[in-house]
PDB file of C-alpha atoms in Angstrom:
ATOM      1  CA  UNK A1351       4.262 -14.087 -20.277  1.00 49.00           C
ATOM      2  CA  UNK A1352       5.157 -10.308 -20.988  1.00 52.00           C
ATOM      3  CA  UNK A1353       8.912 -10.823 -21.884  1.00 50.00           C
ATOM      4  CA  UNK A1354       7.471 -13.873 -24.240  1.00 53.00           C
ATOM      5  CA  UNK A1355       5.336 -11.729 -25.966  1.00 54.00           C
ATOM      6  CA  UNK A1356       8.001  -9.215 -26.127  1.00 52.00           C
ATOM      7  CA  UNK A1357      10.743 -11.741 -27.523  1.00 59.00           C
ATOM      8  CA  UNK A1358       8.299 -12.906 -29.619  1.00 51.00           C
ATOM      9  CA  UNK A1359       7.586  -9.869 -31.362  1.00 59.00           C
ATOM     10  CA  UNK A1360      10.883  -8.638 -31.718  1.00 63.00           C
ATOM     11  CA  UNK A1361      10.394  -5.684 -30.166  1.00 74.00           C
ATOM     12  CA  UNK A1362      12.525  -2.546 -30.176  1.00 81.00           C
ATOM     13  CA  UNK A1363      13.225  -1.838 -26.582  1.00 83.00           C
ATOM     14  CA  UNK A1364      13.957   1.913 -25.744  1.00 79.00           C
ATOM     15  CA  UNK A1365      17.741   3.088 -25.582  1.00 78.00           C
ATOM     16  CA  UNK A1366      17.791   3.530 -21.810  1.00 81.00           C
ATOM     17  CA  UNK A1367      17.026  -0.359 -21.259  1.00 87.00           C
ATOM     18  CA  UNK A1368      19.804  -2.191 -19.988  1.00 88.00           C
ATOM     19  CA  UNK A1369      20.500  -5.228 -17.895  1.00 90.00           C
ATOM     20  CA  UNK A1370      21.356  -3.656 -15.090  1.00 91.00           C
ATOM     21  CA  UNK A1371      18.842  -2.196 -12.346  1.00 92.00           C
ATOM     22  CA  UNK A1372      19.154   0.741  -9.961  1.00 91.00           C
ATOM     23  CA  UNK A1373      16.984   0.133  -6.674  1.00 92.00           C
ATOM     24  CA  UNK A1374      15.827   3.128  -4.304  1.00 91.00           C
ATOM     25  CA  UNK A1375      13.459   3.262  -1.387  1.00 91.00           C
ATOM     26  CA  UNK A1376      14.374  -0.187  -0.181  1.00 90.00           C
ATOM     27  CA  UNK A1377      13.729  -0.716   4.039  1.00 89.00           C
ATOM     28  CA  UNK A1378      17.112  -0.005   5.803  1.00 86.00           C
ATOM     29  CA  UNK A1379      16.403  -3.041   8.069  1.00 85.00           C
ATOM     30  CA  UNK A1380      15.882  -5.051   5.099  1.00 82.00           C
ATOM     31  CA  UNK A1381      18.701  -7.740   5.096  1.00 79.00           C
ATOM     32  CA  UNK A1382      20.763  -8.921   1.349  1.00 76.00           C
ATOM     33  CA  UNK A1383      19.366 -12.194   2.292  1.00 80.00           C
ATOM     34  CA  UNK A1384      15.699 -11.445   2.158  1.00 78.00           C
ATOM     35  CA  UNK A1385      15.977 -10.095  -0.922  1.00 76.00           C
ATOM     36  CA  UNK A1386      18.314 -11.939  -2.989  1.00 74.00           C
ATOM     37  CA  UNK A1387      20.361  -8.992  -3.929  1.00 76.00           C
ATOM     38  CA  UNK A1388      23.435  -6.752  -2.630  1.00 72.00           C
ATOM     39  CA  UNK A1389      22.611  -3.793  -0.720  1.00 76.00           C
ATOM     40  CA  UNK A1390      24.652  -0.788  -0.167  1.00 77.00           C
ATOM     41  CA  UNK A1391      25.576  -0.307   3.611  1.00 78.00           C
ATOM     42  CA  UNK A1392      26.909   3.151   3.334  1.00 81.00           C
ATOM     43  CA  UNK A1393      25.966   6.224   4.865  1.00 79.00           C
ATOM     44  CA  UNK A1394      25.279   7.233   0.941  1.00 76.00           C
ATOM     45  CA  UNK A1395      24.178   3.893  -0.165  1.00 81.00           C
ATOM     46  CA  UNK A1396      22.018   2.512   2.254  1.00 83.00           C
ATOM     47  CA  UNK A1397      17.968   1.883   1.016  1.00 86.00           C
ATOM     48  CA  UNK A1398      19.556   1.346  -2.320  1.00 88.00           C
ATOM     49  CA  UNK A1399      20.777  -1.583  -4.469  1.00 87.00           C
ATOM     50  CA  UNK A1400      22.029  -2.830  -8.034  1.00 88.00           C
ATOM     51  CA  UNK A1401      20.019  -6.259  -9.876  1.00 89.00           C
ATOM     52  CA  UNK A1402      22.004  -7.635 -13.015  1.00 90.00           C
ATOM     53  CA  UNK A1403      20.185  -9.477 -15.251  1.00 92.00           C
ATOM     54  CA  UNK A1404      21.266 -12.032 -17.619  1.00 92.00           C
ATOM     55  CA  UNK A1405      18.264 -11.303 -19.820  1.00 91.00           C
ATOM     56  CA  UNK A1406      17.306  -7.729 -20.721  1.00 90.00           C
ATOM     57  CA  UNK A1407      13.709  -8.733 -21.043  1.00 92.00           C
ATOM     58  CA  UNK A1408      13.948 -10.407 -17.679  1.00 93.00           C
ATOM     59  CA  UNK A1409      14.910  -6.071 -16.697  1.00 92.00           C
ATOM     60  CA  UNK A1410      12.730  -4.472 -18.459  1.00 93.00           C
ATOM     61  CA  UNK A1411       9.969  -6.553 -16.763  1.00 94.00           C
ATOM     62  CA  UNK A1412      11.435  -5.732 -13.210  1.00 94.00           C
ATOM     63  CA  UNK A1413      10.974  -2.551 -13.917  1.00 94.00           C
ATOM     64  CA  UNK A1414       8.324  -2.431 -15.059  1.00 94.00           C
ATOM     65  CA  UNK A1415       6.169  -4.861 -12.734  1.00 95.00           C
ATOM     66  CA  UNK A1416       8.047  -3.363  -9.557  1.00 94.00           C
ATOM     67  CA  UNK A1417       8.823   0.053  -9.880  1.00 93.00           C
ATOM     68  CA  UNK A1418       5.590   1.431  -7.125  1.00 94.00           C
ATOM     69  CA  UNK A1419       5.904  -2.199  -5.566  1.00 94.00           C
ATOM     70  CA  UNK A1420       5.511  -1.885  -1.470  1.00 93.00           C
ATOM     71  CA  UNK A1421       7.958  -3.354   0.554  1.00 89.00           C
ATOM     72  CA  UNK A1422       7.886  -3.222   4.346  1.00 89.00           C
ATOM     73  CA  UNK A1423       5.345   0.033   3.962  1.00 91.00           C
ATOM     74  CA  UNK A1424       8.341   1.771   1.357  1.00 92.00           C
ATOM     75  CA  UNK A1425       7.246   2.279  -1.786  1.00 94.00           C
ATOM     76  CA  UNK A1426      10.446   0.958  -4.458  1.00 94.00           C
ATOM     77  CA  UNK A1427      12.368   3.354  -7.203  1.00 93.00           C
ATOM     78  CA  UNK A1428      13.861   0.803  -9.859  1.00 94.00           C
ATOM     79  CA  UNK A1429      15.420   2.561 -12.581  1.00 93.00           C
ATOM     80  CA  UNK A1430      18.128   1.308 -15.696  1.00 92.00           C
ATOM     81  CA  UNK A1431      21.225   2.106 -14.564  1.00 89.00           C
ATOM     82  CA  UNK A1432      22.592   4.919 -16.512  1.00 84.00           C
ATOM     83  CA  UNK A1433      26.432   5.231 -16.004  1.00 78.00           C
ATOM     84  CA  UNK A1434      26.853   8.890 -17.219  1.00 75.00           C
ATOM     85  CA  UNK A1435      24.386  10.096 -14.602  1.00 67.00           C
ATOM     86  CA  UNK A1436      25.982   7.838 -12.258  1.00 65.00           C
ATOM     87  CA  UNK A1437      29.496   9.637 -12.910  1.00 61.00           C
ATOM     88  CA  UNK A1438      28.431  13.331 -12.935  1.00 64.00           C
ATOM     89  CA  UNK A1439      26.940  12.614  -9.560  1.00 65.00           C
ATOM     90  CA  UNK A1440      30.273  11.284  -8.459  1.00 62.00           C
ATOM     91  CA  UNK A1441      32.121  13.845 -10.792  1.00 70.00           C
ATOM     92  CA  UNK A1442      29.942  16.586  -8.554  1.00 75.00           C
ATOM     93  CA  UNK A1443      31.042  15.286  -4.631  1.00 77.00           C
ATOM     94  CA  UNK A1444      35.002  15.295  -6.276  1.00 78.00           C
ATOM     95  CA  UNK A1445      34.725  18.962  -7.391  1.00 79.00           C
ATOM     96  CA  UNK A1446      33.208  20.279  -4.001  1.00 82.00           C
ATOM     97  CA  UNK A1447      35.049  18.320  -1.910  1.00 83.00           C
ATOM     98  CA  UNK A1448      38.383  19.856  -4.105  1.00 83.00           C
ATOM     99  CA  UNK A1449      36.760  23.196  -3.244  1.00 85.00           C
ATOM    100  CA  UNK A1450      36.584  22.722  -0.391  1.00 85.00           C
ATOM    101  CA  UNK A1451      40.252  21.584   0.212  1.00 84.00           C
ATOM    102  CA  UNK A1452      40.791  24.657  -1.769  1.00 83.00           C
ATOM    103  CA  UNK A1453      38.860  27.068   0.961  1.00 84.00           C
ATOM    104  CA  UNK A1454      40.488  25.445   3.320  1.00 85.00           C
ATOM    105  CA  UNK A1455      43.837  26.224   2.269  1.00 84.00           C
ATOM    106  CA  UNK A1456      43.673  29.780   1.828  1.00 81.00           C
ATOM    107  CA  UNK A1457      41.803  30.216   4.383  1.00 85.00           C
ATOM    108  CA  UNK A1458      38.471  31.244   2.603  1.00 83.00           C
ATOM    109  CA  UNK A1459      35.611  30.861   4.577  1.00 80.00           C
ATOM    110  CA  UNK A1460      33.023  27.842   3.457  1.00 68.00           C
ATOM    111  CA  UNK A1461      29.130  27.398   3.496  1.00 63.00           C
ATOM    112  CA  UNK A1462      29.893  25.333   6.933  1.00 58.00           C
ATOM    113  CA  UNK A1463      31.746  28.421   8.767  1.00 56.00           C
ATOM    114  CA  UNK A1464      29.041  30.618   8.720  1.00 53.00           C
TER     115      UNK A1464
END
């Protein structure tokens, strides 16, 4: 009923709405097929997952309605995915991990050698 009333009163929708979700917090023994959705396996991506949307309304309501919902005693994150935070994250592991390589090579000491 929300996303009619939403649709129906042409509502602006804030800029960081999008059809794609971000999910955090989700159970780590939580299988893709109890929830419908693809879940990262990864040391870095596990307890999280990505929802597309065909409808942005459909999104907005998601995030609304289950952002705080409990799940197997874990209380879910959803979020709009934001691509530029999404790439400065990434952006930030390639520039210590080039420092690193860097340390490494002349033989400067790093954070894990002391």
């Amino acid at each position: 009923m929300a996303t009619i009333s939403l649709r129906k009163a042409n509502a602006r929708l804030p800029p960081e709405v999008n059809r794609v979700l971000y999910v955090r917090n989700l159970p780590f023994n939580i299988s893709s097929e109890e929830m419908q959705i693809r879940i990262g396996t990864n040391k870095d991506t596990r307890g999280t997952a990505f929802v597309v949307y065909e409808d942005i309304y459909d999104a907005k309501t998601a995030v609304d309605h289950l952002s705080g919902f409990n799940v197997a005693n874990r209380y879910l994150i959803v979020l709009y995915y934001q691509q530029a935070k999404m790439s400065k994250k990434v952006d930030q592991k390639k520039k210590e991990e080039e420092i690193t390589r860097l340390q490494e090579k002349y033989g400067i000491p790093t954070s894990r050698d002391k």
